[in-house]
Amino acid sequence: MFAEIGYGILAITFVIALYSVGAAIYGDRKKSSAIVESARRAMLLTWPLISLSAGTLIYLLITNHFEVSFVYEVTSRSMPTYLKVTAWWGGQAGSLVFWSWLMSAFASLVTLRKWDRDREFLPWVIVITSITTAFFLGLVIFYANPFTRFWQSLDGKIVTSMFAPLNAIAFFPQDGRGLNPLLRHPGMIIHPPLLYLGFVSFVIPYAFAMAALITGRTDDRWIRLTRRWTLWAWLFLSLGLVVGGRWAYDVLGWGGYWGWDPVEIAAFMPWLTGTAFLHSVMIQEKRGLLKHWNMILIILTYALVLFGTFLTRSGVLSSVHAFAQSAIGPAFFVFIGATFITSIALVIYRWPELRSETEMKSMLSREALFLLNNLLFMSILVVSFWGVIFPLISELTTGQKITVGPPFYERATGPLFAGLMFLMGIAPLSAWGNSTIFTLGRALWKSAVAALLIAVFLFFTATKNILALVGFFLIAFVLLVTLVEFWRTARARQKTQNENFFAALLNLIGRNRRRHGGYIIHLSMMLMAIGILGIEVFQVQTQGTIAVGQSLSLSGYSIQFKSLASWDDTPKGVNYTRAVVDIYKDGTFLGQLAPRKDYYFDSQQNMTIPGVRSTLKDDVYVLLVDWQPASANGATFKVFVNPLVNWLWIGTIVFLFGILIAAWPEREADYALAHSKNKAYEPSSAD
Amino acid sequence: MGRMKFIIGGLLILGAVVYLIVSSTQANAEYFMTVNELNAKGASVVGKNLRVSGAVVGNTIQYDPGTLTLTFEVAHVTGDNNEVEAQGGLAAVLQAAVADPNRARIKVVYVGPKPDLLKNEAQAIMTGQLGADGVFHADELLLKCPTKYQEAAPQQTSK
């Protein structure tokens, strides 16, 4: 009964979404605000309706309705209720419902704002968001329905179908297969929603960009309206990526956080175009340049968001993430192709109106460096995309499937990332319009020399690794330039405004949140770079089988095996095997770790939980690999020492802080600008 | 003049990126092949980076925890997805591959912890090199048990 209700509501919502698309187009053609209003109201209906349908799905999940195939696939009796709720996005069909639920929520939010001066955008924003919602609902209704049930025909065969086939009776499994244990982790519970939040938020700036192209209002209004959406999208996508990395570090037990897996890259690609977009829209706002480019970037981002959802949810590529395989591929391909071609056609149609207002003169001006930044991001995108599709290309052209692994990506993107870091150092000090090598050199040489001294110091004390030294030089350079910039401007303000240093610093940040939030984000990226460089270049590992009392040693640490215990937790359906080891550094006792291996009965799968001792200097990461149950005195451990990796997570927190500063509404500035300049519009944004 | 500078700069960057991609691809290409293809190529691919997929033959799995040395055999499985579908899905194909004694097999050696998913009829994707002795030395093992992820219908005994 509930299954039919849930499915019926989705079908109705699909029709309503299509209606709002049609009504919005018709209303715009007929210049009838009443019809557009009807489209808007229809669209506002989609969120409550999808919520209702999702509610029935969640009800089915938490009440063990295993006759529903999705419930059977992702839950089991032994799972706690909160996990049954989050199993909503634990499988393909449910996660597509989740996607459309978020899409309808954001679309509703954006149409609830006051539209007075931007009336002409409204119908087209409704069209784009509703088409996207309808596409995902269509996938759910026609291809990946979470409400289908099991039926048993007379000859005993079991089939899945929405409605009862002829001569078949409902089939009720006793228990479900349960969510993949790897996914029963806090990181994995919030990682998909974060990514989806990021994905879906990027649809809003895309919708406004398309509205601007269709209506011909091609000034930077659409950018100003969606600036904050873009920032939130970027925040969620970035956090989603980091949380995914943290999950891999905590759960997958290979001592790393990022493996250049195609599905990771699929989520990384829209991040690359989104980050480029975030930077290049500033040039359009300040200088009226790169208008075509910004359109293309947001179109690419939208296409990559769809592509990312498709890759993560279709299982086309062999990857650790490919939990699902289904028929949604062709539908995705057609939809991505159709929206991409239409969008590009619109850009070409409006090409003359998108001409730049000024010309770029100096190669060292701020706008030229931003352009370079964009080129580097696009280059990383091309490398990533190439790596993902290369097996397909090589198979088509030579008949031989050739794949490339992480070393390809590391080698090809390394210099590009280094280039980006260098730009982060020099761009903040270059001027709009015109900079010369002399003005820039004068502002930078002290920091460059200091960073070089740090690199030389590291060469003599810590490492002879060239890669690491170049990396640390760049990190030190960017950190110094940015911190000196903060210090210098705060000091200047301290003098003129008679404030103490910290008040001056806070006021300075408050006065231009966007710029200083951006600088704080740059700082956070450098902290993350320290962690990445540390684990990539200096990670060491060892493994061995040892008896109780024996030790493994690795870079000054000694890991001594104390005890091992194994027990069943029947209500949870898990068997735990837990080893206890003592950690010593140069003979000093530091503490105990307890690496585990959990065996889940319902899915017959192991999960290896590392014991980790984490400090600012390094992580000791111990895995319990194997043990002899009969003698109970020998166990195999794998040990990693991951230098500096903690800075990756610390950087993430600073990043969060920076983006909150950048995205926080600038009330004062809005007011001041609106009153000081005679602009035709105010620089507010869409939320 | 101003324009020229940007065009030259852009071309330089483009060239650098193309170089990075081409050279990195050449340096890190892994040839994806089936067991049959590997046997056919034989000595010509010794020492190259390869990626081989096959079905794990359960009764050949041997593990020495002392040296962390894992050896097992994989049987040939077709690499063509359509063929897999035609033969009743991956699970059926893997099962048939292991059951068929005439199927081409290759011996694999891997040093490291024994993976959780290594069992009979699992699909193994192994990255490594073919040794002159005809044994495949895997640096990396990726294992999949298709029954776990793809089989939609529950066991009939569960009633």
CSV table of N, CA and C in Angstrom, one decimal, chain A residues 468-516:
chain,number,residue,atom,x,y,z
A,468,ALA,N,59.6,17.5,-2.6
A,468,ALA,CA,59.1,18.0,-1.4
A,468,ALA,C,59.6,19.4,-1.1
A,469,LEU,N,60.9,19.7,-1.5
A,469,LEU,CA,61.5,21.0,-1.3
A,469,LEU,C,60.8,22.0,-2.1
A,470,VAL,N,60.5,21.7,-3.4
A,470,VAL,CA,59.8,22.7,-4.2
A,470,VAL,C,58.4,22.9,-3.6
A,471,GLY,N,57.7,21.8,-3.2
A,471,GLY,CA,56.4,22.0,-2.6
A,471,GLY,C,56.5,22.9,-1.3
A,472,PHE,N,57.4,22.6,-0.4
A,472,PHE,CA,57.5,23.4,0.8
A,472,PHE,C,57.9,24.8,0.5
A,473,PHE,N,58.7,25.0,-0.5
A,473,PHE,CA,59.0,26.4,-0.9
A,473,PHE,C,57.8,27.2,-1.3
A,474,LEU,N,57.0,26.5,-2.2
A,474,LEU,CA,55.7,27.2,-2.6
A,474,LEU,C,54.8,27.4,-1.5
A,475,ILE,N,54.6,26.4,-0.6
A,475,ILE,CA,53.7,26.6,0.5
A,475,ILE,C,54.2,27.7,1.4
A,476,ALA,N,55.5,27.8,1.7
A,476,ALA,CA,56.0,28.8,2.6
A,476,ALA,C,55.8,30.2,1.9
A,477,PHE,N,56.0,30.2,0.6
A,477,PHE,CA,55.9,31.5,-0.2
A,477,PHE,C,54.4,32.0,-0.1
A,478,VAL,N,53.5,31.2,-0.4
A,478,VAL,CA,52.1,31.6,-0.3
A,478,VAL,C,51.7,32.0,1.1
A,479,LEU,N,52.1,31.2,2.1
A,479,LEU,CA,51.7,31.5,3.5
A,479,LEU,C,52.3,32.9,3.8
A,480,LEU,N,53.6,33.1,3.5
A,480,LEU,CA,54.2,34.4,3.9
A,480,LEU,C,53.6,35.6,3.2
A,481,VAL,N,53.4,35.4,1.9
A,481,VAL,CA,52.8,36.5,1.1
A,481,VAL,C,51.4,36.9,1.7
A,482,THR,N,50.6,35.9,2.0
A,482,THR,CA,49.3,36.1,2.4
A,482,THR,C,49.3,36.7,3.9
A,483,LEU,N,50.1,36.1,4.7
A,483,LEU,CA,50.1,36.6,6.1
A,483,LEU,C,50.7,38.0,6.2
A,484,VAL,N,51.7,38.3,5.4
A,484,VAL,CA,52.3,39.6,5.4
A,484,VAL,C,51.3,40.7,4.9
A,485,GLU,N,50.5,40.2,3.9
A,485,GLU,CA,49.4,41.1,3.3
A,485,GLU,C,48.4,41.5,4.4
A,486,PHE,N,48.0,40.5,5.2
A,486,PHE,CA,47.1,40.7,6.3
A,486,PHE,C,47.7,41.7,7.3
A,487,TRP,N,49.0,41.4,7.6
A,487,TRP,CA,49.7,42.2,8.7
A,487,TRP,C,49.9,43.6,8.2
A,488,ARG,N,50.3,43.8,7.0
A,488,ARG,CA,50.6,45.1,6.4
A,488,ARG,C,49.3,46.0,6.4
A,489,THR,N,48.2,45.4,5.8
A,489,THR,CA,47.0,46.2,5.7
A,489,THR,C,46.4,46.5,7.1
A,490,ALA,N,46.5,45.5,8.0
A,490,ALA,CA,46.0,45.7,9.4
A,490,ALA,C,46.8,46.8,10.1
A,491,ARG,N,48.1,46.8,9.9
A,491,ARG,CA,48.9,47.8,10.5
A,491,ARG,C,48.6,49.2,10.0
A,492,ALA,N,48.3,49.3,8.7
A,492,ALA,CA,48.0,50.5,8.1
A,492,ALA,C,46.7,51.1,8.6
A,493,ARG,N,45.7,50.1,8.8
A,493,ARG,CA,44.5,50.5,9.3
A,493,ARG,C,44.6,50.9,10.8
A,494,GLN,N,45.4,50.2,11.5
A,494,GLN,CA,45.7,50.5,12.9
A,494,GLN,C,46.1,51.9,13.1
A,495,LYS,N,47.0,52.4,12.2
A,495,LYS,CA,47.5,53.7,12.3
A,495,LYS,C,46.5,54.8,12.0
A,496,THR,N,45.8,54.6,10.9
A,496,THR,CA,44.8,55.6,10.4
A,496,THR,C,43.6,55.6,11.3
A,497,GLN,N,43.1,54.5,11.8
A,497,GLN,CA,41.9,54.4,12.5
A,497,GLN,C,42.1,54.4,14.0
A,498,ASN,N,43.3,54.4,14.5
A,498,ASN,CA,43.6,54.4,15.9
A,498,ASN,C,42.9,53.2,16.6
A,499,GLU,N,43.0,52.0,16.0
A,499,GLU,CA,42.4,50.8,16.6
A,499,GLU,C,43.6,49.9,17.1
A,500,ASN,N,43.3,49.0,18.0
A,500,ASN,CA,44.4,48.1,18.3
A,500,ASN,C,44.5,47.0,17.2
A,501,PHE,N,45.6,46.3,17.1
A,501,PHE,CA,45.9,45.5,15.9
A,501,PHE,C,44.8,44.5,15.6
A,502,PHE,N,44.3,43.8,16.6
A,502,PHE,CA,43.3,42.8,16.4
A,502,PHE,C,41.9,43.4,15.9
A,503,ALA,N,41.6,44.5,16.5
A,503,ALA,CA,40.4,45.2,16.1
A,503,ALA,C,40.5,45.6,14.6
A,504,ALA,N,41.7,46.1,14.3
A,504,ALA,CA,42.0,46.6,12.9
A,504,ALA,C,41.9,45.4,12.0
A,505,LEU,N,42.5,44.2,12.4
A,505,LEU,CA,42.4,43.0,11.5
A,505,LEU,C,41.0,42.6,11.3
A,506,LEU,N,40.2,42.5,12.4
A,506,LEU,CA,38.8,42.1,12.3
A,506,LEU,C,38.0,43.0,11.4
A,507,ASN,N,38.2,44.3,11.6
A,507,ASN,CA,37.5,45.3,10.8
A,507,ASN,C,37.9,45.2,9.3
A,508,LEU,N,39.1,45.0,9.1
A,508,LEU,CA,39.7,44.8,7.8
A,508,LEU,C,39.0,43.7,7.1
A,509,ILE,N,38.9,42.5,7.7
A,509,ILE,CA,38.3,41.4,7.1
A,509,ILE,C,36.8,41.7,6.9
A,510,GLY,N,36.2,42.3,7.9
A,510,GLY,CA,34.7,42.6,7.8
A,510,GLY,C,34.4,43.6,6.7
A,511,ARG,N,35.3,44.5,6.4
A,511,ARG,CA,35.1,45.4,5.3
A,511,ARG,C,35.1,44.8,3.9
A,512,ASN,N,35.9,43.8,3.7
A,512,ASN,CA,35.9,43.2,2.4
A,512,ASN,C,36.0,41.7,2.6
A,513,ARG,N,34.8,41.1,3.0
A,513,ARG,CA,34.8,39.7,3.4
A,513,ARG,C,35.1,38.8,2.3
A,514,ARG,N,34.7,39.2,1.1
A,514,ARG,CA,35.0,38.3,-0.1
A,514,ARG,C,36.5,38.1,-0.3
A,515,ARG,N,37.2,39.3,-0.3
A,515,ARG,CA,38.6,39.2,-0.6
A,515,ARG,C,39.3,38.5,0.5
A,516,HIS,N,39.0,38.9,1.8
A,516,HIS,CA,39.8,38.3,2.9
A,516,HIS,C,39.4,36.8,3.2
